[in-house]
PDB file of C-alpha atoms in Angstrom:
ATOM      1  CA  GLN A  24     -26.598  56.606 -42.088  1.00  0.00           C
ATOM      2  CA  LYS A  25     -27.816  53.224 -42.126  1.00  0.00           C
ATOM      3  CA  GLU A  26     -30.122  52.049 -39.040  1.00  0.00           C
ATOM      4  CA  VAL A  27     -27.790  49.063 -38.733  1.00  0.00           C
ATOM      5  CA  GLU A  28     -24.028  49.517 -39.571  1.00  0.00           C
ATOM      6  CA  GLN A  29     -21.686  46.106 -39.872  1.00  0.00           C
ATOM      7  CA  ASP A  30     -18.194  45.614 -41.398  1.00  0.00           C
ATOM      8  CA  PRO A  31     -18.579  43.418 -44.424  1.00  0.00           C
ATOM      9  CA  GLY A  32     -15.044  42.193 -44.021  1.00  0.00           C
ATOM     10  CA  PRO A  33     -13.907  39.517 -44.889  1.00  0.00           C
ATOM     11  CA  LEU A  34     -12.440  38.934 -41.752  1.00  0.00           C
ATOM     12  CA  SER A  35      -9.968  35.685 -42.181  1.00  0.00           C
ATOM     13  CA  VAL A  36      -8.711  33.845 -38.952  1.00  0.00           C
ATOM     14  CA  PRO A  37      -6.881  30.827 -37.975  1.00  0.00           C
ATOM     15  CA  GLU A  38      -8.688  27.565 -36.683  1.00  0.00           C
ATOM     16  CA  GLY A  39      -8.943  28.221 -32.939  1.00  0.00           C
ATOM     17  CA  ALA A  40      -9.050  31.855 -32.745  1.00  0.00           C
ATOM     18  CA  ILE A  41     -11.236  33.593 -30.977  1.00  0.00           C
ATOM     19  CA  VAL A  42     -13.610  35.607 -33.265  1.00  0.00           C
ATOM     20  CA  SER A  43     -15.239  39.012 -32.483  1.00  0.00           C
ATOM     21  CA  LEU A  44     -17.961  40.330 -34.946  1.00  0.00           C
ATOM     22  CA  ASN A  45     -19.686  43.796 -34.147  1.00  0.00           C
ATOM     23  CA  CYS A  46     -22.511  45.696 -35.326  1.00  0.00           C
ATOM     24  CA  THR A  47     -23.832  49.315 -33.893  1.00  0.00           C
ATOM     25  CA  TYR A  48     -27.441  50.534 -34.194  1.00  0.00           C
ATOM     26  CA  SER A  49     -29.209  53.877 -34.161  1.00  0.00           C
ATOM     27  CA  ASN A  50     -32.928  53.401 -33.086  1.00  0.00           C
ATOM     28  CA  SER A  51     -33.148  53.174 -29.330  1.00  0.00           C
ATOM     29  CA  ALA A  52     -36.574  51.249 -29.819  1.00  0.00           C
ATOM     30  CA  PHE A  53     -34.929  48.238 -30.655  1.00  0.00           C
ATOM     31  CA  GLN A  54     -35.465  45.514 -27.927  1.00  0.00           C
ATOM     32  CA  TYR A  55     -34.573  41.876 -29.606  1.00  0.00           C
ATOM     33  CA  PHE A  56     -31.542  41.165 -31.008  1.00  0.00           C
ATOM     34  CA  MET A  57     -30.673  38.291 -33.275  1.00  0.00           C
ATOM     35  CA  TRP A  58     -27.426  36.989 -34.892  1.00  0.00           C
ATOM     36  CA  TYR A  59     -28.005  34.944 -38.137  1.00  0.00           C
ATOM     37  CA  ARG A  60     -25.362  32.514 -39.732  1.00  0.00           C
ATOM     38  CA  GLN A  61     -25.791  32.383 -43.380  1.00  0.00           C
ATOM     39  CA  TYR A  62     -23.654  29.725 -45.167  1.00  0.00           C
ATOM     40  CA  SER A  63     -23.109  30.056 -49.420  1.00  0.00           C
ATOM     41  CA  ARG A  64     -26.336  29.579 -51.231  1.00  0.00           C
ATOM     42  CA  LYS A  65     -28.450  29.200 -48.235  1.00  0.00           C
ATOM     43  CA  GLY A  66     -31.172  30.737 -46.090  1.00  0.00           C
ATOM     44  CA  PRO A  67     -30.247  32.624 -42.741  1.00  0.00           C
ATOM     45  CA  GLU A  68     -29.882  30.199 -39.746  1.00  0.00           C
ATOM     46  CA  LEU A  69     -30.864  31.431 -36.527  1.00  0.00           C
ATOM     47  CA  LEU A  70     -27.781  31.676 -34.285  1.00  0.00           C
ATOM     48  CA  MET A  71     -28.523  33.678 -31.031  1.00  0.00           C
ATOM     49  CA  TYR A  72     -31.683  35.675 -29.873  1.00  0.00           C
ATOM     50  CA  THR A  73     -31.414  37.745 -26.982  1.00  0.00           C
ATOM     51  CA  TYR A  74     -33.674  40.687 -25.262  1.00  0.00           C
ATOM     52  CA  SER A  75     -32.121  43.785 -24.115  1.00  0.00           C
ATOM     53  CA  SER A  76     -28.979  44.097 -22.587  1.00  0.00           C
ATOM     54  CA  GLY A  77     -26.735  41.624 -20.984  1.00  0.00           C
ATOM     55  CA  ASN A  78     -24.884  38.703 -22.392  1.00  0.00           C
ATOM     56  CA  LYS A  79     -26.056  35.063 -23.696  1.00  0.00           C
ATOM     57  CA  GLU A  80     -23.898  32.086 -24.443  1.00  0.00           C
ATOM     58  CA  ASP A  81     -24.519  28.949 -25.923  1.00  0.00           C
ATOM     59  CA  GLY A  82     -21.588  26.632 -26.461  1.00  0.00           C
ATOM     60  CA  ARG A  83     -18.866  28.600 -28.247  1.00  0.00           C
ATOM     61  CA  PHE A  84     -21.048  31.567 -29.114  1.00  0.00           C
ATOM     62  CA  THR A  85     -21.771  34.352 -26.597  1.00  0.00           C
ATOM     63  CA  ALA A  86     -23.675  37.303 -27.780  1.00  0.00           C
ATOM     64  CA  GLN A  87     -23.451  40.624 -26.229  1.00  0.00           C
ATOM     65  CA  VAL A  88     -25.788  43.727 -26.008  1.00  0.00           C
ATOM     66  CA  ASP A  89     -24.853  47.095 -24.606  1.00  0.00           C
ATOM     67  CA  LYS A  90     -28.060  49.277 -25.524  1.00  0.00           C
ATOM     68  CA  SER A  91     -26.318  52.257 -23.748  1.00  0.00           C
ATOM     69  CA  SER A  92     -23.926  52.586 -26.345  1.00  0.00           C
ATOM     70  CA  LYS A  93     -26.152  50.722 -29.114  1.00  0.00           C
ATOM     71  CA  TYR A  94     -23.526  48.074 -29.726  1.00  0.00           C
ATOM     72  CA  ILE A  95     -24.163  44.429 -30.512  1.00  0.00           C
ATOM     73  CA  SER A  96     -21.267  41.608 -30.573  1.00  0.00           C
ATOM     74  CA  LEU A  97     -21.031  38.084 -31.191  1.00  0.00           C
ATOM     75  CA  PHE A  98     -18.167  35.887 -29.869  1.00  0.00           C
ATOM     76  CA  ILE A  99     -16.838  33.051 -31.223  1.00  0.00           C
ATOM     77  CA  ARG A 100     -14.489  30.707 -29.049  1.00  0.00           C
ATOM     78  CA  ASP A 101     -12.537  28.021 -30.656  1.00  0.00           C
ATOM     79  CA  SER A 102     -13.268  29.038 -34.202  1.00  0.00           C
ATOM     80  CA  GLN A 103     -13.510  26.041 -36.755  1.00  0.00           C
ATOM     81  CA  PRO A 104     -13.485  25.799 -40.295  1.00  0.00           C
ATOM     82  CA  SER A 105     -17.096  25.155 -40.307  1.00  0.00           C
ATOM     83  CA  ASP A 106     -17.818  28.365 -38.620  1.00  0.00           C
ATOM     84  CA  SER A 107     -16.868  29.900 -42.094  1.00  0.00           C
ATOM     85  CA  ALA A 108     -19.984  31.794 -43.230  1.00  0.00           C
ATOM     86  CA  THR A 109     -21.381  35.438 -43.137  1.00  0.00           C
ATOM     87  CA  TYR A 110     -23.211  36.755 -39.786  1.00  0.00           C
ATOM     88  CA  LEU A 111     -25.715  38.965 -39.888  1.00  0.00           C
ATOM     89  CA  CYS A 112     -27.074  41.222 -37.151  1.00  0.00           C
ATOM     90  CA  ALA A 113     -30.651  41.690 -36.857  1.00  0.00           C
ATOM     91  CA  PRO A 114     -31.949  44.139 -34.152  1.00  0.00           C
ATOM     92  CA  ARG A 115     -35.789  44.667 -33.902  1.00  0.00           C
ATOM     93  CA  ASP A 116     -38.538  46.188 -31.782  1.00  0.00           C
ATOM     94  CA  SER A 117     -41.234  44.498 -29.366  1.00  0.00           C
ATOM     95  CA  GLY A 118     -44.700  43.820 -30.003  1.00  0.00           C
ATOM     96  CA  GLY A 119     -46.734  41.867 -32.781  1.00  0.00           C
ATOM     97  CA  TYR A 120     -45.032  41.863 -36.170  1.00  0.00           C
ATOM     98  CA  GLN A 121     -42.039  44.165 -35.966  1.00  0.00           C
ATOM     99  CA  LYS A 122     -40.038  44.680 -39.113  1.00  0.00           C
ATOM    100  CA  VAL A 123     -36.433  43.445 -38.742  1.00  0.00           C
ATOM    101  CA  THR A 124     -33.513  45.733 -39.859  1.00  0.00           C
ATOM    102  CA  PHE A 125     -30.565  43.424 -41.015  1.00  0.00           C
ATOM    103  CA  GLY A 126     -27.041  44.401 -41.125  1.00  0.00           C
ATOM    104  CA  ILE A 127     -25.146  43.486 -44.564  1.00  0.00           C
ATOM    105  CA  GLY A 128     -23.343  40.796 -43.065  1.00  0.00           C
ATOM    106  CA  THR A 129     -19.562  39.976 -42.128  1.00  0.00           C
ATOM    107  CA  LYS A 130     -18.032  37.419 -44.061  1.00  0.00           C
ATOM    108  CA  LEU A 131     -15.847  35.091 -41.835  1.00  0.00           C
ATOM    109  CA  GLN A 132     -13.089  32.673 -43.069  1.00  0.00           C
ATOM    110  CA  VAL A 133     -11.412  30.334 -40.615  1.00  0.00           C
ATOM    111  CA  ILE A 134      -8.338  29.259 -42.208  1.00  0.00           C
ATOM    112  CA  PRO A 135      -7.445  25.370 -41.221  1.00  0.00           C
TER     113      PRO A 135
ATOM    114  CA  ASN B 144     -41.039  18.767 -40.476  1.00  0.00           C
ATOM    115  CA  ALA B 145     -39.955  20.903 -43.683  1.00  0.00           C
ATOM    116  CA  GLY B 146     -39.945  24.280 -41.778  1.00  0.00           C
ATOM    117  CA  VAL B 147     -40.048  27.069 -44.576  1.00  0.00           C
ATOM    118  CA  THR B 148     -39.988  25.587 -48.190  1.00  0.00           C
ATOM    119  CA  GLN B 149     -39.302  28.020 -51.277  1.00  0.00           C
ATOM    120  CA  THR B 150     -40.073  26.980 -54.731  1.00  0.00           C
ATOM    121  CA  PRO B 151     -38.582  26.989 -57.507  1.00  0.00           C
ATOM    122  CA  LYS B 152     -34.962  27.152 -56.069  1.00  0.00           C
ATOM    123  CA  PHE B 153     -33.800  28.793 -59.415  1.00  0.00           C
ATOM    124  CA  GLN B 154     -35.416  30.622 -62.210  1.00  0.00           C
ATOM    125  CA  VAL B 155     -34.317  32.466 -65.171  1.00  0.00           C
ATOM    126  CA  LEU B 156     -37.073  34.902 -66.819  1.00  0.00           C
ATOM    127  CA  LYS B 157     -37.036  37.184 -69.533  1.00  0.00           C
ATOM    128  CA  THR B 158     -38.199  41.063 -69.238  1.00  0.00           C
ATOM    129  CA  GLY B 159     -41.797  41.494 -68.898  1.00  0.00           C
ATOM    130  CA  GLN B 160     -42.678  37.973 -68.023  1.00  0.00           C
ATOM    131  CA  SER B 161     -44.798  37.099 -64.690  1.00  0.00           C
ATOM    132  CA  MET B 162     -44.027  34.458 -62.286  1.00  0.00           C
ATOM    133  CA  THR B 163     -44.851  33.273 -58.678  1.00  0.00           C
ATOM    134  CA  LEU B 164     -42.323  32.502 -56.076  1.00  0.00           C
ATOM    135  CA  GLN B 165     -43.971  29.880 -53.838  1.00  0.00           C
ATOM    136  CA  CYS B 166     -43.451  29.775 -50.080  1.00  0.00           C
ATOM    137  CA  ALA B 167     -45.141  27.097 -47.879  1.00  0.00           C
ATOM    138  CA  GLN B 168     -44.617  26.748 -43.812  1.00  0.00           C
ATOM    139  CA  ASP B 169     -45.342  23.616 -41.547  1.00  0.00           C
ATOM    140  CA  MET B 170     -44.775  25.422 -38.422  1.00  0.00           C
ATOM    141  CA  ASN B 171     -48.082  27.109 -38.068  1.00  0.00           C
ATOM    142  CA  HIS B 172     -46.308  30.804 -37.545  1.00  0.00           C
ATOM    143  CA  GLU B 173     -48.641  33.904 -37.727  1.00  0.00           C
ATOM    144  CA  TYR B 174     -46.340  36.019 -39.579  1.00  0.00           C
ATOM    145  CA  MET B 175     -44.864  35.232 -42.921  1.00  0.00           C
ATOM    146  CA  SER B 176     -42.400  37.988 -44.854  1.00  0.00           C
ATOM    147  CA  TRP B 177     -40.786  38.368 -48.308  1.00  0.00           C
ATOM    148  CA  TYR B 178     -37.269  39.650 -48.626  1.00  0.00           C
ATOM    149  CA  ARG B 179     -34.784  40.143 -51.054  1.00  0.00           C
ATOM    150  CA  GLN B 180     -31.083  40.085 -50.734  1.00  0.00           C
ATOM    151  CA  ASP B 181     -28.437  41.763 -53.156  1.00  0.00           C
ATOM    152  CA  PRO B 182     -24.666  42.273 -52.707  1.00  0.00           C
ATOM    153  CA  GLY B 183     -23.796  45.198 -50.571  1.00  0.00           C
ATOM    154  CA  MET B 184     -27.552  45.847 -49.819  1.00  0.00           C
ATOM    155  CA  GLY B 185     -28.452  43.141 -46.907  1.00  0.00           C
ATOM    156  CA  LEU B 186     -31.998  41.621 -46.575  1.00  0.00           C
ATOM    157  CA  ARG B 187     -34.541  44.009 -47.397  1.00  0.00           C
ATOM    158  CA  LEU B 188     -38.421  43.630 -46.871  1.00  0.00           C
ATOM    159  CA  ILE B 189     -40.874  43.349 -49.722  1.00  0.00           C
ATOM    160  CA  HIS B 190     -44.041  42.433 -48.427  1.00  0.00           C
ATOM    161  CA  TYR B 191     -45.402  40.853 -45.089  1.00  0.00           C
ATOM    162  CA  SER B 192     -48.448  39.225 -43.679  1.00  0.00           C
ATOM    163  CA  VAL B 193     -49.485  38.849 -40.014  1.00  0.00           C
ATOM    164  CA  GLY B 194     -52.559  36.597 -40.788  1.00  0.00           C
ATOM    165  CA  ALA B 195     -54.377  34.961 -43.501  1.00  0.00           C
ATOM    166  CA  GLY B 196     -56.046  38.017 -45.420  1.00  0.00           C
ATOM    167  CA  ILE B 197     -53.829  40.581 -44.040  1.00  0.00           C
ATOM    168  CA  THR B 198     -50.839  41.709 -45.989  1.00  0.00           C
ATOM    169  CA  ASP B 199     -48.707  44.992 -45.969  1.00  0.00           C
ATOM    170  CA  GLN B 200     -45.969  46.820 -47.829  1.00  0.00           C
ATOM    171  CA  GLY B 201     -42.439  46.567 -46.615  1.00  0.00           C
ATOM    172  CA  GLU B 202     -39.072  48.661 -47.844  1.00  0.00           C
ATOM    173  CA  VAL B 203     -39.102  47.683 -51.607  1.00  0.00           C
ATOM    174  CA  PRO B 204     -42.677  46.667 -52.380  1.00  0.00           C
ATOM    175  CA  ASN B 205     -42.830  48.064 -56.203  1.00  0.00           C
ATOM    176  CA  GLY B 206     -43.512  45.446 -58.731  1.00  0.00           C
ATOM    177  CA  TYR B 207     -44.425  42.922 -56.536  1.00  0.00           C
ATOM    178  CA  ASN B 208     -47.820  41.565 -55.331  1.00  0.00           C
ATOM    179  CA  VAL B 209     -48.754  39.125 -52.414  1.00  0.00           C
ATOM    180  CA  SER B 210     -51.664  37.356 -50.992  1.00  0.00           C
ATOM    181  CA  ARG B 211     -52.347  35.344 -48.063  1.00  0.00           C
ATOM    182  CA  SER B 212     -55.274  32.975 -48.451  1.00  0.00           C
ATOM    183  CA  THR B 213     -54.173  30.320 -45.704  1.00  0.00           C
ATOM    184  CA  THR B 214     -51.633  30.204 -42.664  1.00  0.00           C
ATOM    185  CA  GLU B 215     -49.430  27.881 -44.443  1.00  0.00           C
ATOM    186  CA  ASP B 216     -49.055  29.723 -47.715  1.00  0.00           C
ATOM    187  CA  PHE B 217     -47.739  33.105 -48.942  1.00  0.00           C
ATOM    188  CA  PRO B 218     -47.049  33.198 -52.677  1.00  0.00           C
ATOM    189  CA  LEU B 219     -44.968  36.581 -54.178  1.00  0.00           C
ATOM    190  CA  ARG B 220     -45.884  37.170 -57.776  1.00  0.00           C
ATOM    191  CA  LEU B 221     -43.537  39.343 -60.486  1.00  0.00           C
ATOM    192  CA  LEU B 222     -46.505  40.910 -62.655  1.00  0.00           C
ATOM    193  CA  SER B 223     -43.869  42.236 -65.434  1.00  0.00           C
ATOM    194  CA  ALA B 224     -40.270  40.863 -64.409  1.00  0.00           C
ATOM    195  CA  ALA B 225     -37.612  43.504 -64.874  1.00  0.00           C
ATOM    196  CA  PRO B 226     -33.606  43.342 -64.701  1.00  0.00           C
ATOM    197  CA  SER B 227     -33.879  45.032 -61.215  1.00  0.00           C
ATOM    198  CA  GLN B 228     -35.542  42.432 -59.872  1.00  0.00           C
ATOM    199  CA  THR B 229     -32.770  39.911 -60.431  1.00  0.00           C
ATOM    200  CA  SER B 230     -31.822  39.042 -56.775  1.00  0.00           C
ATOM    201  CA  VAL B 231     -32.186  35.951 -54.133  1.00  0.00           C
ATOM    202  CA  TYR B 232     -35.236  35.941 -52.800  1.00  0.00           C
ATOM    203  CA  PHE B 233     -36.126  34.796 -49.278  1.00  0.00           C
ATOM    204  CA  CYS B 234     -39.291  33.885 -47.263  1.00  0.00           C
ATOM    205  CA  ALA B 235     -39.336  34.042 -43.323  1.00  0.00           C
ATOM    206  CA  THR B 236     -41.989  33.243 -40.871  1.00  0.00           C
ATOM    207  CA  SER B 237     -42.359  33.866 -37.133  1.00  0.00           C
ATOM    208  CA  ASP B 238     -44.688  34.375 -34.240  1.00  0.00           C
ATOM    209  CA  SER B 239     -44.936  37.549 -32.060  1.00  0.00           C
ATOM    210  CA  ASN B 240     -41.760  38.580 -30.238  1.00  0.00           C
ATOM    211  CA  GLN B 241     -40.029  35.594 -32.107  1.00  0.00           C
ATOM    212  CA  PRO B 242     -37.377  35.524 -34.156  1.00  0.00           C
ATOM    213  CA  GLN B 243     -37.627  34.725 -37.905  1.00  0.00           C
ATOM    214  CA  HIS B 244     -37.152  31.325 -39.744  1.00  0.00           C
ATOM    215  CA  PHE B 245     -36.117  31.441 -43.182  1.00  0.00           C
ATOM    216  CA  GLY B 246     -36.315  29.280 -45.976  1.00  0.00           C
ATOM    217  CA  ASP B 247     -33.251  28.335 -48.532  1.00  0.00           C
ATOM    218  CA  GLY B 248     -34.196  30.928 -50.833  1.00  0.00           C
ATOM    219  CA  THR B 249     -35.101  31.543 -54.728  1.00  0.00           C
ATOM    220  CA  ARG B 250     -32.104  32.706 -57.223  1.00  0.00           C
ATOM    221  CA  LEU B 251     -33.799  34.644 -59.619  1.00  0.00           C
ATOM    222  CA  SER B 252     -32.543  36.047 -62.962  1.00  0.00           C
ATOM    223  CA  ILE B 253     -34.036  38.382 -65.498  1.00  0.00           C
ATOM    224  CA  LEU B 254     -32.454  38.885 -68.682  1.00  0.00           C
TER     225      LEU B 254
END
């Protein structure tokens, strides 16, 4: 079993829909949780960065972490065609240099 | 402010050739890392550095060498390229307990 599991998709939604992207993980030592967005032929771009359990909102994006169930979510409200990309979840431990474990990414397509 | 700059953007090599992928950062970040990204495999850590003169192996280090003589630069060397090293390579930088920032990658094809 992989340390971070993420459905690769693709996930197709109509413009304006609410999108839910999810990951599960097995390492209880993970303390920091990141979501990256990656457009085709570009590097991953940091979207959300949270510490421990709880919610964090930034514009149309909400990151949610439930450490008790080891479940990470990213919600996108009022999705736009420009949101079409691959979304990578990336949890890691705390302190110094900690190796990040990336999910394989979920490919999202928002259809106009 | 360029952030993380990777060169070249594309490269085609023949099996057995050597080359160096360049990574430069202007953010004065302490940590630098090299990843490869393959379909269905996600990002896998090759080597990383926690400061000038200090490097360590990641998940898939075989066939790659690194060195870090300055804070700004972290080159990745392929000594004898193999077709299995065909991939997209990303360099990332960060500070302690901060998220990583990525370059736009080098697409490497080995024939």
